[in-house]
mmCIF file of C-alpha atoms in Angstrom:
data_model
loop_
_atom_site.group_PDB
_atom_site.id
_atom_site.type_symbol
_atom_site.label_atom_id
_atom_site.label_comp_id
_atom_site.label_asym_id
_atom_site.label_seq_id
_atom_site.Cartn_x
_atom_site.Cartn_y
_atom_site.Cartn_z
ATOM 1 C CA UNK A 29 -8.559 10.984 12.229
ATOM 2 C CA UNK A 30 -8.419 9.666 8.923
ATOM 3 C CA UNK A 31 -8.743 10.154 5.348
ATOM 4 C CA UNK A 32 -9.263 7.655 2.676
ATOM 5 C CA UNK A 33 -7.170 7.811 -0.238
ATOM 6 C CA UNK A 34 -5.852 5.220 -2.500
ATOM 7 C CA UNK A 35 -2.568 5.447 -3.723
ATOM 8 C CA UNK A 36 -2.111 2.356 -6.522
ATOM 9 C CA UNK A 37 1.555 3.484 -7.805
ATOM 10 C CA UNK A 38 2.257 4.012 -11.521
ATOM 11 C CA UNK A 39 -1.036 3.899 -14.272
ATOM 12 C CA UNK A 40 -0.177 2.542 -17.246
ATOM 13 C CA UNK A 41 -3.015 3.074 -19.788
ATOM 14 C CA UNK A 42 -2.348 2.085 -23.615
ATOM 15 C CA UNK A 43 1.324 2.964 -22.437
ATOM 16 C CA UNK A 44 0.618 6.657 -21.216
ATOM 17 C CA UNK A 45 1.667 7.007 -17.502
ATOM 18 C CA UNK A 46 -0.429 8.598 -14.927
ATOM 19 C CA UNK A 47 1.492 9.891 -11.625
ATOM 20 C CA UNK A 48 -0.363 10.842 -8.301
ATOM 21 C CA UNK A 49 -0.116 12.380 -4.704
ATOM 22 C CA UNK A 50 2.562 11.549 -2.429
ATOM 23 C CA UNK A 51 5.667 10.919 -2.038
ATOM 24 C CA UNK A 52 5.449 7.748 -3.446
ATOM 25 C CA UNK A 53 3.383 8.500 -6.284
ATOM 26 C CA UNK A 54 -0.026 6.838 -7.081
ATOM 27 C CA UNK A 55 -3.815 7.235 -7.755
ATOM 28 C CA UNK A 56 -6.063 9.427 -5.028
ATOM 29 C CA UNK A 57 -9.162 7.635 -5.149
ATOM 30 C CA UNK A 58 -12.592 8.039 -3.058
ATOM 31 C CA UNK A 59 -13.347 4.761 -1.290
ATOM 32 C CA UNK A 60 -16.333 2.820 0.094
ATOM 33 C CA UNK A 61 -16.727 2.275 3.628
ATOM 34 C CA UNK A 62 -15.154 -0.954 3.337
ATOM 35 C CA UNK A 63 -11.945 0.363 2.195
ATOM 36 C CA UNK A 64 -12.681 -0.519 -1.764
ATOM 37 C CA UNK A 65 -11.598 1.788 -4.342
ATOM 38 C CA UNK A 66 -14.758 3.009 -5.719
ATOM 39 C CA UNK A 67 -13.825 5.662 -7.994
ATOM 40 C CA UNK A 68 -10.476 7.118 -9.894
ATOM 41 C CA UNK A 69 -9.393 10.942 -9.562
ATOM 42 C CA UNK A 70 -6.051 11.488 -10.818
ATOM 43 C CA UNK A 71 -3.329 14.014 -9.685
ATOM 44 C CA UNK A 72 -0.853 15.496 -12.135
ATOM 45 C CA UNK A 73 2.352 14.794 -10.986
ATOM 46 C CA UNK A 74 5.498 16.843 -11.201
ATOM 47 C CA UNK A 75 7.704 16.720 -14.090
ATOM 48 C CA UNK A 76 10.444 14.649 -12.978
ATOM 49 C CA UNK A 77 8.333 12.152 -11.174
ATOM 50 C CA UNK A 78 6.225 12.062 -14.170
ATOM 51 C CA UNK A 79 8.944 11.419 -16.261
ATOM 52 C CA UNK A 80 10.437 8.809 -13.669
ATOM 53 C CA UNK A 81 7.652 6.866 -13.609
ATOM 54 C CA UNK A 82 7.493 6.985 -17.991
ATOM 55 C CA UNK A 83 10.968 5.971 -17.849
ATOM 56 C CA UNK A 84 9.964 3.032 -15.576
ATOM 57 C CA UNK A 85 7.118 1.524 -16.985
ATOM 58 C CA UNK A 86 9.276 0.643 -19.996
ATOM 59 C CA UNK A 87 6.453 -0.714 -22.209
ATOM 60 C CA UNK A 88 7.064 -2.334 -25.246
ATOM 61 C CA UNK A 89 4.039 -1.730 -27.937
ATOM 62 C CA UNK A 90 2.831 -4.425 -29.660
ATOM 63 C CA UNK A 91 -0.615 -3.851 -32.275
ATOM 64 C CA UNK A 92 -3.717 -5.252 -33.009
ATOM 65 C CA UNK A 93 -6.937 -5.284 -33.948
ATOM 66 C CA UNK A 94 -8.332 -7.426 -30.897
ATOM 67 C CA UNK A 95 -9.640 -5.148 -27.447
ATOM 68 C CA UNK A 96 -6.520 -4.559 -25.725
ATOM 69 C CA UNK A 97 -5.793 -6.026 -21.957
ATOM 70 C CA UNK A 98 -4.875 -3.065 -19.946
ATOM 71 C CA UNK A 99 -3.398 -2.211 -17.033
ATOM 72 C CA UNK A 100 -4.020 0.145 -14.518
ATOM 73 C CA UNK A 101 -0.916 -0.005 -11.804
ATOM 74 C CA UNK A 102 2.065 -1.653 -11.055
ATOM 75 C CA UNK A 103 3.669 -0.765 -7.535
ATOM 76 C CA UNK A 104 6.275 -0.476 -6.754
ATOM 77 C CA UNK A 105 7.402 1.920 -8.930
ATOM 78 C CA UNK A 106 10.458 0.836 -11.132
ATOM 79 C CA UNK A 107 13.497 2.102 -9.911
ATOM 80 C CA UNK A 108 11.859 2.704 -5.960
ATOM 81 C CA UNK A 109 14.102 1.603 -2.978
ATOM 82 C CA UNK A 110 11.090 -0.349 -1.103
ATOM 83 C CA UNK A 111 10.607 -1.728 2.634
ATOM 84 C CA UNK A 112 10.474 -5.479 3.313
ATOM 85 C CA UNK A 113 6.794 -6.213 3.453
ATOM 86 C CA UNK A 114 6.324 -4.401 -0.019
ATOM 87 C CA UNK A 115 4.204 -7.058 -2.297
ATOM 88 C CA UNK A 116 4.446 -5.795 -5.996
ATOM 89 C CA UNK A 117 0.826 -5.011 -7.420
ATOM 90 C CA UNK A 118 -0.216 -5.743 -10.695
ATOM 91 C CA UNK A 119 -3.949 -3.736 -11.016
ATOM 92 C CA UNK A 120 -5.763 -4.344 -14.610
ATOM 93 C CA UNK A 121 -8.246 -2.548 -16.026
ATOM 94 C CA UNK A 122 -10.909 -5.039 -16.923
ATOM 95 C CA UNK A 123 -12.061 -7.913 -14.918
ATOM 96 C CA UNK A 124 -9.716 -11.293 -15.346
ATOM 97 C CA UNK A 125 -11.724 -14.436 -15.560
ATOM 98 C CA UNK A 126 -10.643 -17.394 -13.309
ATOM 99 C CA UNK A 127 -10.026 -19.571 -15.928
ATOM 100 C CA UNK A 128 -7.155 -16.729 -17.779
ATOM 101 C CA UNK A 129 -5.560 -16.198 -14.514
ATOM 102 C CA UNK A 130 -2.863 -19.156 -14.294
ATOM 103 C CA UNK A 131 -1.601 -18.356 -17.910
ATOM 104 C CA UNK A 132 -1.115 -14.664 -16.757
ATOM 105 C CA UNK A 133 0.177 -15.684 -13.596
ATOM 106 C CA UNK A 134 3.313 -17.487 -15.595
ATOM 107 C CA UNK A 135 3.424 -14.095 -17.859
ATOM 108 C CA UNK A 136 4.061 -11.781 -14.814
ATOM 109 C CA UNK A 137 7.894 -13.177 -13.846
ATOM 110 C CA UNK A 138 9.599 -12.341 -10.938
ATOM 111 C CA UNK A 139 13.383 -12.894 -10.603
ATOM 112 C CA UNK A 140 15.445 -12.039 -7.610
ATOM 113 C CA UNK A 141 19.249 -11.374 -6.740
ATOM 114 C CA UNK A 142 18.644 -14.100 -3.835
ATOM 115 C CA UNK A 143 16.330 -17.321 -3.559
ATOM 116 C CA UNK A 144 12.950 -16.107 -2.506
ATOM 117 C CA UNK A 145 10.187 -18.335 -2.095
ATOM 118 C CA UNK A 146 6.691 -16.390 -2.906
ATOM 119 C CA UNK A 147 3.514 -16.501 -4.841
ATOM 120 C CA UNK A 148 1.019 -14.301 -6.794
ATOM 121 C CA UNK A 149 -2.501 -13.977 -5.407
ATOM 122 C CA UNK A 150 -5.533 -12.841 -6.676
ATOM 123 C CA UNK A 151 -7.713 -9.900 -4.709
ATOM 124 C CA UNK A 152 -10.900 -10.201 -6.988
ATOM 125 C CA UNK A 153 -10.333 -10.356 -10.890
ATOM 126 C CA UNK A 154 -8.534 -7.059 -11.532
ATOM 127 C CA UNK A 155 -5.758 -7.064 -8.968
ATOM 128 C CA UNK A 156 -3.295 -9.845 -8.491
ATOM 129 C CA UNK A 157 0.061 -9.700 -5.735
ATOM 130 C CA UNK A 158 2.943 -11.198 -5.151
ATOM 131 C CA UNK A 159 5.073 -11.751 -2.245
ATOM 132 C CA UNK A 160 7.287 -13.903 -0.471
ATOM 133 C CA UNK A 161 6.501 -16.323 2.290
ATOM 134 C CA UNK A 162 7.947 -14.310 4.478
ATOM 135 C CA UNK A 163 9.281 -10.507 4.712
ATOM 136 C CA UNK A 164 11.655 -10.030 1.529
ATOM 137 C CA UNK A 165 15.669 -9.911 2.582
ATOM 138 C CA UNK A 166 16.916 -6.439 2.782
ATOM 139 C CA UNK A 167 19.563 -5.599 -0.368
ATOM 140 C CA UNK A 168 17.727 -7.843 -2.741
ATOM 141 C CA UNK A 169 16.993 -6.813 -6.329
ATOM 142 C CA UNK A 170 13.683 -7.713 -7.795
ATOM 143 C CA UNK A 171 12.758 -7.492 -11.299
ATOM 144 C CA UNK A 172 8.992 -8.358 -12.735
ATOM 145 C CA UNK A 173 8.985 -8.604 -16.626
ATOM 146 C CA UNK A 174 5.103 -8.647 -17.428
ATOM 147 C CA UNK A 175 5.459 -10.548 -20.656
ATOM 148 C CA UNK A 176 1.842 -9.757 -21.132
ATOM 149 C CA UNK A 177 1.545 -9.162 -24.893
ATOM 150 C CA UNK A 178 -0.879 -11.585 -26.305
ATOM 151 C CA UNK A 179 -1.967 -13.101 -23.274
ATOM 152 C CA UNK A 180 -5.744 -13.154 -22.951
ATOM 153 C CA UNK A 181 -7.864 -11.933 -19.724
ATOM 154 C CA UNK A 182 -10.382 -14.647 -20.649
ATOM 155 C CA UNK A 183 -13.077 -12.198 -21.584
ATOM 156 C CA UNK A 184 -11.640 -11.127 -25.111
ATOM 157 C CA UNK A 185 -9.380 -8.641 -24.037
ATOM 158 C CA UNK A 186 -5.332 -9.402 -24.672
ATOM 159 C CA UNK A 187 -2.113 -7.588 -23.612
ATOM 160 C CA UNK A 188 -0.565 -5.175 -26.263
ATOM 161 C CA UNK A 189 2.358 -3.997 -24.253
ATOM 162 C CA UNK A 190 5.272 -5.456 -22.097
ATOM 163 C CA UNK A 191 6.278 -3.856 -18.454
ATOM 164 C CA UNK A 192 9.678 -4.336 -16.755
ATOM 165 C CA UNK A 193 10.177 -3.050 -13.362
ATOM 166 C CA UNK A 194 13.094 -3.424 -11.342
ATOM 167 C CA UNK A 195 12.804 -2.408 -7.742
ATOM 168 C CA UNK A 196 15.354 -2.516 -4.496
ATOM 169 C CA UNK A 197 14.860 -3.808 -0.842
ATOM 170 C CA UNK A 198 16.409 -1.447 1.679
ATOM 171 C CA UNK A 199 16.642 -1.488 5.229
ATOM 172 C CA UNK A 200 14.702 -3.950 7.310
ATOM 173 C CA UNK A 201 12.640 -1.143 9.194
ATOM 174 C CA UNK A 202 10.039 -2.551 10.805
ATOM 175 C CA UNK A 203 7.182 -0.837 13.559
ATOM 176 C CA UNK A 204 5.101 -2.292 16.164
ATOM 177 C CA UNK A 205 2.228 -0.823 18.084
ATOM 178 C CA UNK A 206 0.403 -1.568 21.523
ATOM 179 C CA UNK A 207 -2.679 -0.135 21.538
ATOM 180 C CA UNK A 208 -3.098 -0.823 25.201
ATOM 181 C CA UNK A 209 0.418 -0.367 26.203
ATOM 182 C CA UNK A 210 0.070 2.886 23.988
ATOM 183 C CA UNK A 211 4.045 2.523 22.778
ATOM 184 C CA UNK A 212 5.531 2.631 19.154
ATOM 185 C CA UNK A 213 8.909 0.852 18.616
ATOM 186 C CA UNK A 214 10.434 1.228 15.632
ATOM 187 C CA UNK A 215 13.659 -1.253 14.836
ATOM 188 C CA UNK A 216 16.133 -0.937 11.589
ATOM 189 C CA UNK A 217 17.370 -4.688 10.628
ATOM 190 C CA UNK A 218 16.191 -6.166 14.533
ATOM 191 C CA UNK A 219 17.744 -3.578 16.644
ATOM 192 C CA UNK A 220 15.562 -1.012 18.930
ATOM 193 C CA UNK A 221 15.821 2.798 17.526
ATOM 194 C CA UNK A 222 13.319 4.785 19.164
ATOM 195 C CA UNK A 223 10.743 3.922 21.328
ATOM 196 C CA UNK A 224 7.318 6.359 21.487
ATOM 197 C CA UNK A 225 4.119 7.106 22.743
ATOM 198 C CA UNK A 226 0.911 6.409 21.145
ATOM 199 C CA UNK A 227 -2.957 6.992 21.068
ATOM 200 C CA UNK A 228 -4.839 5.182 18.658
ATOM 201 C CA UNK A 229 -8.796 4.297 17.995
ATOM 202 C CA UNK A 230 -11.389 4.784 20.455
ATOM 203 C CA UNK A 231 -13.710 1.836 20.681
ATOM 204 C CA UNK A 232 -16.214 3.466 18.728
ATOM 205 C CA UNK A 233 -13.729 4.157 16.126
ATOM 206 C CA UNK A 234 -10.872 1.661 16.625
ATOM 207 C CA UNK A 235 -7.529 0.948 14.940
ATOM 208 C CA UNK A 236 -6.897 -1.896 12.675
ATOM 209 C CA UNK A 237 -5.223 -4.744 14.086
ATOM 210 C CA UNK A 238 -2.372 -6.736 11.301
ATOM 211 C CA UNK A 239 0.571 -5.727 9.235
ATOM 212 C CA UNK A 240 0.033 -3.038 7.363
ATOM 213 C CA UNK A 241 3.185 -1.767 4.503
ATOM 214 C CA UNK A 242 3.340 1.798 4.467
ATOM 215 C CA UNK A 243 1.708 2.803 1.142
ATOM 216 C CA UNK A 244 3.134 6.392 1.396
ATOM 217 C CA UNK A 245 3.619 9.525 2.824
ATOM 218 C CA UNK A 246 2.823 13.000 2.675
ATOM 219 C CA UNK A 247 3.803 15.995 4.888
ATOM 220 C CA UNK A 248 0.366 16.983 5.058
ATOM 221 C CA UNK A 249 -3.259 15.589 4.480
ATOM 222 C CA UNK A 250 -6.575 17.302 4.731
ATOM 223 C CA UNK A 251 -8.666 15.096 6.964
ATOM 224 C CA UNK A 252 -12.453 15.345 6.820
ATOM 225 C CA UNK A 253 -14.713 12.862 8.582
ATOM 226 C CA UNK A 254 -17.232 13.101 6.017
ATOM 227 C CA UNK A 255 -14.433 11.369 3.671
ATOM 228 C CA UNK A 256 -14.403 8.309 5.489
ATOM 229 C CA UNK A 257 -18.264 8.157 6.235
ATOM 230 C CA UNK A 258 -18.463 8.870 9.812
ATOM 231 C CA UNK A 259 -20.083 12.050 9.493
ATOM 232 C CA UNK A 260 -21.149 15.514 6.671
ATOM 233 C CA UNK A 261 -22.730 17.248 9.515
ATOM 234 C CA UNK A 262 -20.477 20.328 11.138
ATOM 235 C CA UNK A 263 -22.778 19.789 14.223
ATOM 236 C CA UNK A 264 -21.963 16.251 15.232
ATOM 237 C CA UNK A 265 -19.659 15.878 17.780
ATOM 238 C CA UNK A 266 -17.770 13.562 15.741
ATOM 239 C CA UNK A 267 -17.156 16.340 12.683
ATOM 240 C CA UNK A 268 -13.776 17.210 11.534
ATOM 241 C CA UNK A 269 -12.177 18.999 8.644
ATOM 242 C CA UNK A 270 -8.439 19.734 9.291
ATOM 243 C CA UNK A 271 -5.068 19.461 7.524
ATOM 244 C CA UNK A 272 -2.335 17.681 9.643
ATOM 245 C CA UNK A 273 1.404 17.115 9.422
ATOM 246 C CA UNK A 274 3.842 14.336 9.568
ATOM 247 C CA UNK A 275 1.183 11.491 7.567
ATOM 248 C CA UNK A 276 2.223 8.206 6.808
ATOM 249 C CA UNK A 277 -0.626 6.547 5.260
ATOM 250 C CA UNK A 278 -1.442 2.828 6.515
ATOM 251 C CA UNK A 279 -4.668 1.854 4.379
ATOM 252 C CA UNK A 280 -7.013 2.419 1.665
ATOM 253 C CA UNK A 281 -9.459 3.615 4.141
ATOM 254 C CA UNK A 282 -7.650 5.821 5.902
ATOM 255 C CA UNK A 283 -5.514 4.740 8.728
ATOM 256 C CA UNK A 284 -2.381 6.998 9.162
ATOM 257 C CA UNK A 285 0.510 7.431 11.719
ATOM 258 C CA UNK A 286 0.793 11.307 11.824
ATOM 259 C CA UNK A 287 0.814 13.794 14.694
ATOM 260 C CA UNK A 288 -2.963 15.668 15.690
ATOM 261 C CA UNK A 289 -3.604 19.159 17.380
ATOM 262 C CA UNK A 290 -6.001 17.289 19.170
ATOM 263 C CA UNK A 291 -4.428 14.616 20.945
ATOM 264 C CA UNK A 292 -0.729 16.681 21.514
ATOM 265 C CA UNK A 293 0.599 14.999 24.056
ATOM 266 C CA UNK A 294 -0.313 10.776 23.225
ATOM 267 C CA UNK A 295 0.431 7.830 25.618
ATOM 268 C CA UNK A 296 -2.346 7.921 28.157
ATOM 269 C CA UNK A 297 -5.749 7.257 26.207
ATOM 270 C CA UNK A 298 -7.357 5.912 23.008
ATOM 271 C CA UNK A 299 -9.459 8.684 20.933
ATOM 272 C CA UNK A 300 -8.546 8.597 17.418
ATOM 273 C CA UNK A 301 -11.100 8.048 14.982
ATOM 274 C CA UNK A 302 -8.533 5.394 13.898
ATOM 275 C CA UNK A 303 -5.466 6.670 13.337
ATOM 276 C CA UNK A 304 -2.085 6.288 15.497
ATOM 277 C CA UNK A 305 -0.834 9.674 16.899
ATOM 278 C CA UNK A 306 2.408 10.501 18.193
ATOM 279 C CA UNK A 307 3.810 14.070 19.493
ATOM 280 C CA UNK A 308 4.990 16.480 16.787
ATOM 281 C CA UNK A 309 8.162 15.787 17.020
ATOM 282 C CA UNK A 310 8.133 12.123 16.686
ATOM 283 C CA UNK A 311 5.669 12.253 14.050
ATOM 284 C CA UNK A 312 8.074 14.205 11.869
ATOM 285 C CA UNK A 313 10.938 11.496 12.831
ATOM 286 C CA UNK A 314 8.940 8.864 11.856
ATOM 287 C CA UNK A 315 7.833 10.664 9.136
ATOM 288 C CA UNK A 316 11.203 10.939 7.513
ATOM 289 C CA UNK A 317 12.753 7.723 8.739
ATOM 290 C CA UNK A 318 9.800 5.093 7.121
ATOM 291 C CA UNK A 319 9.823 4.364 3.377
ATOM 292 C CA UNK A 320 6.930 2.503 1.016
ATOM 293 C CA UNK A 321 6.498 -0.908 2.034
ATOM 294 C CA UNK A 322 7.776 -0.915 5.667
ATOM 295 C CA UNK A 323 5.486 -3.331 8.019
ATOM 296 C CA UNK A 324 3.768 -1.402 10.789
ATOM 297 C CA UNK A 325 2.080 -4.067 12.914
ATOM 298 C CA UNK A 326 -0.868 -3.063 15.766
ATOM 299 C CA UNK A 327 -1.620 -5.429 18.447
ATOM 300 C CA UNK A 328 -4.429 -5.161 20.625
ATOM 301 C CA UNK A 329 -7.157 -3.416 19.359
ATOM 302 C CA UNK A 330 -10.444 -4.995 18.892
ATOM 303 C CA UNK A 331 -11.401 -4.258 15.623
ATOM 304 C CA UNK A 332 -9.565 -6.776 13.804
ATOM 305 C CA UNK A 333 -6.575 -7.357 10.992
ATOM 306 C CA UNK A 334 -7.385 -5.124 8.050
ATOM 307 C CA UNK A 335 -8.338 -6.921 4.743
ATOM 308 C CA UNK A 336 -5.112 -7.906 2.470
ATOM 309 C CA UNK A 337 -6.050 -5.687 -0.209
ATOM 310 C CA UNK A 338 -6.888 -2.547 2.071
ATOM 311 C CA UNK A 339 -3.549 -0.665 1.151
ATOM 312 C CA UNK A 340 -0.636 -3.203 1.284
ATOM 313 C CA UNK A 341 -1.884 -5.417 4.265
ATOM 314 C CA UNK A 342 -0.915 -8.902 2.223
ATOM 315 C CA UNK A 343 0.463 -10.354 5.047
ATOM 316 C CA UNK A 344 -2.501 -10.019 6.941
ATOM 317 C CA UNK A 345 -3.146 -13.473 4.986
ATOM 318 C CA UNK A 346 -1.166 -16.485 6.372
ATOM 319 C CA UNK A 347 0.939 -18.503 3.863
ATOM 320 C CA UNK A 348 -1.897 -21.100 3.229
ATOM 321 C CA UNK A 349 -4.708 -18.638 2.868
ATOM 322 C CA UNK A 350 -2.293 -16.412 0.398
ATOM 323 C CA UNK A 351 -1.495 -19.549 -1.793
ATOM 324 C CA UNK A 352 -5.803 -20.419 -1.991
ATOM 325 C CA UNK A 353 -6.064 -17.234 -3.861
ATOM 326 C CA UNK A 354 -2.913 -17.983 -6.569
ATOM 327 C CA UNK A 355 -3.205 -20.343 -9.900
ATOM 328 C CA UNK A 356 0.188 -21.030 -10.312
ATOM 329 C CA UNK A 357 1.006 -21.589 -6.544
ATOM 330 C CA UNK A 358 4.634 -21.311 -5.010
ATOM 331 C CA UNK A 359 7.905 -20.769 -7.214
ATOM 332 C CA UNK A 360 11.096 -19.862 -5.914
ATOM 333 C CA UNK A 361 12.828 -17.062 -7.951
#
């Protein structure tokens, strides 16, 4: 089962700070088919998470009279304690032509406690990531200073407000999936920690193949099928509306890892509408062990990798494809 929600970390909008749903934080937002946000809804946050995330954004105002360059989301939030597949996402609010996308690639700097080697990469004209070549090292610091006041988005539009976010790399917890072995392993920094059993997508409705960073978590998420587009009508036999624990949300469109009343007892066949179901009692384990950014990675279903931009799936792209979509190519920070 699945439900699509977005989750794009902390809105920054003329320096006001929007906070959303999870544990995370972040944006709900309905999505197309494809797994494209299509629309913004969002979800007051608590207080201290709201004030977190204004205490994290850090802008720095800067006025005039020229339409200001905007942004809607950088993730991860400043402050966050992140896995090692986390990219950090820069979302704007207007489109950024090609030709403004270099200058505002050397505007968005990334420094590092530790030589990294990685690169920013644009995902259509509003959203732009960066990450290393490979998975970051667990323990290092990264800061981003979007120097961004000034800068032009090449359509008239030009930054009126600096961002600073400094972020932390935990553990190196890392999951991998067989769909036809129908086994979860999870490992913390390359040693085995609990091995479980699995269902995932039917082949009418199967899993995403790739690397997928967990985008967040919640300890429960209405489900609908009508959501995700499979089906409105309470007769078909592929209908559901239910609220599930133990979620730990994969993609934009909808992929989780959670536990479902109607698969109890996983391991022995494929029926999810997409998802990857474990018992109750794993589900809650893995629930509280994973953490934002954390590489889950499904082998062996025939659906394909997800798209780079459907959640955090960057590394979906290999190092040469990830460096055709960045102006400024690779720096080491």
């Amino acid at each position: 089962m699945g439900r699509r929600k977005r989750s794009a970390g902390v809105a920054l909008l003329a320096g006001a700070v929007l906070a959303g749903t999870g544990v995370f934080g972040g944006n709900a937002m309905a999505a197309t088919p494809d797994g494209k946000a299509a629309a913004k809804a969002p979800v007051k946050a608590s207080a201290p998470q709201a004030a977190k995330d204004r205490a994290g954004a850090r802008p720095a105002a800067a006025h005039s009279s020229r339409a200001a360059m905007l942004l809607d989301s950088i993730t991860p939030s400043s402050g966050s304690t992140v896995g090692v597949a986390m990219p950090i996402s820069v979302v704007f609010s207007n489109p950024v032509a090609p030709s403004a996308r270099a200058n505002i690639e050397r505007h968005l700097k990334v420094t590092t406690s530790v030589p990294v080697t990685g690169a920013w990469h644009w995902f259509g004209d509003r959203r732009v990531d960066y990450r290393p070549q490979k998975f970051w090292p667990s323990g290092t610091r990264v800061t981003l200073n979007a120097n961004l006041t000034g800068v032009g988005d090449g359509y008239g539009r030009y930054g009126v407000h600096g961002y600073q976010h400094t972020f932390t790399i935990g553990a190196d917890v890392e999951a991998t999936i067989s769909v036809p072995g129908h086994t979860m392993r999870v490992y913390r920094n390359g040693k085995l920690v609990r091995t479980m059993p699995i269902d995932a997508g039917s082949p009418q409705f199967p899993s995403w193949d790739g690397t997928m960073a967990v985008i967040d978590k919640q300890a429960k998420v209405r489900m609908t099928s009508c959501s995700v587009g499979i089906t409105c009508d309470p007769h078909n036999p592929n209908y559901y509306d239910i609220t599930l624990p133990w979620d730990v949300h994969l993609t934009f469109s909808g992929t989780y890892v959670h536990y479902s009343t109607a698969d109890p007892h996983p391991g022995h066949a494929n029926g999810s509408h997409g998802c990857v179901h474990l018992s109750l009692a794993d589900s809650e384990w893995f629930y509280n062990y994973a953490k934002q950014g954390d590489p889950v990675t499904i082998t062996g279903s025939p659906r394909g990798k997800a798209a780079g931009d459907n959640g955090y799936a960057d590394y979906d792209l290999s190092w040469s494809q990830w460096l055709a979509g960045s102006a400024t190519g690779a720096t080491t920070a």
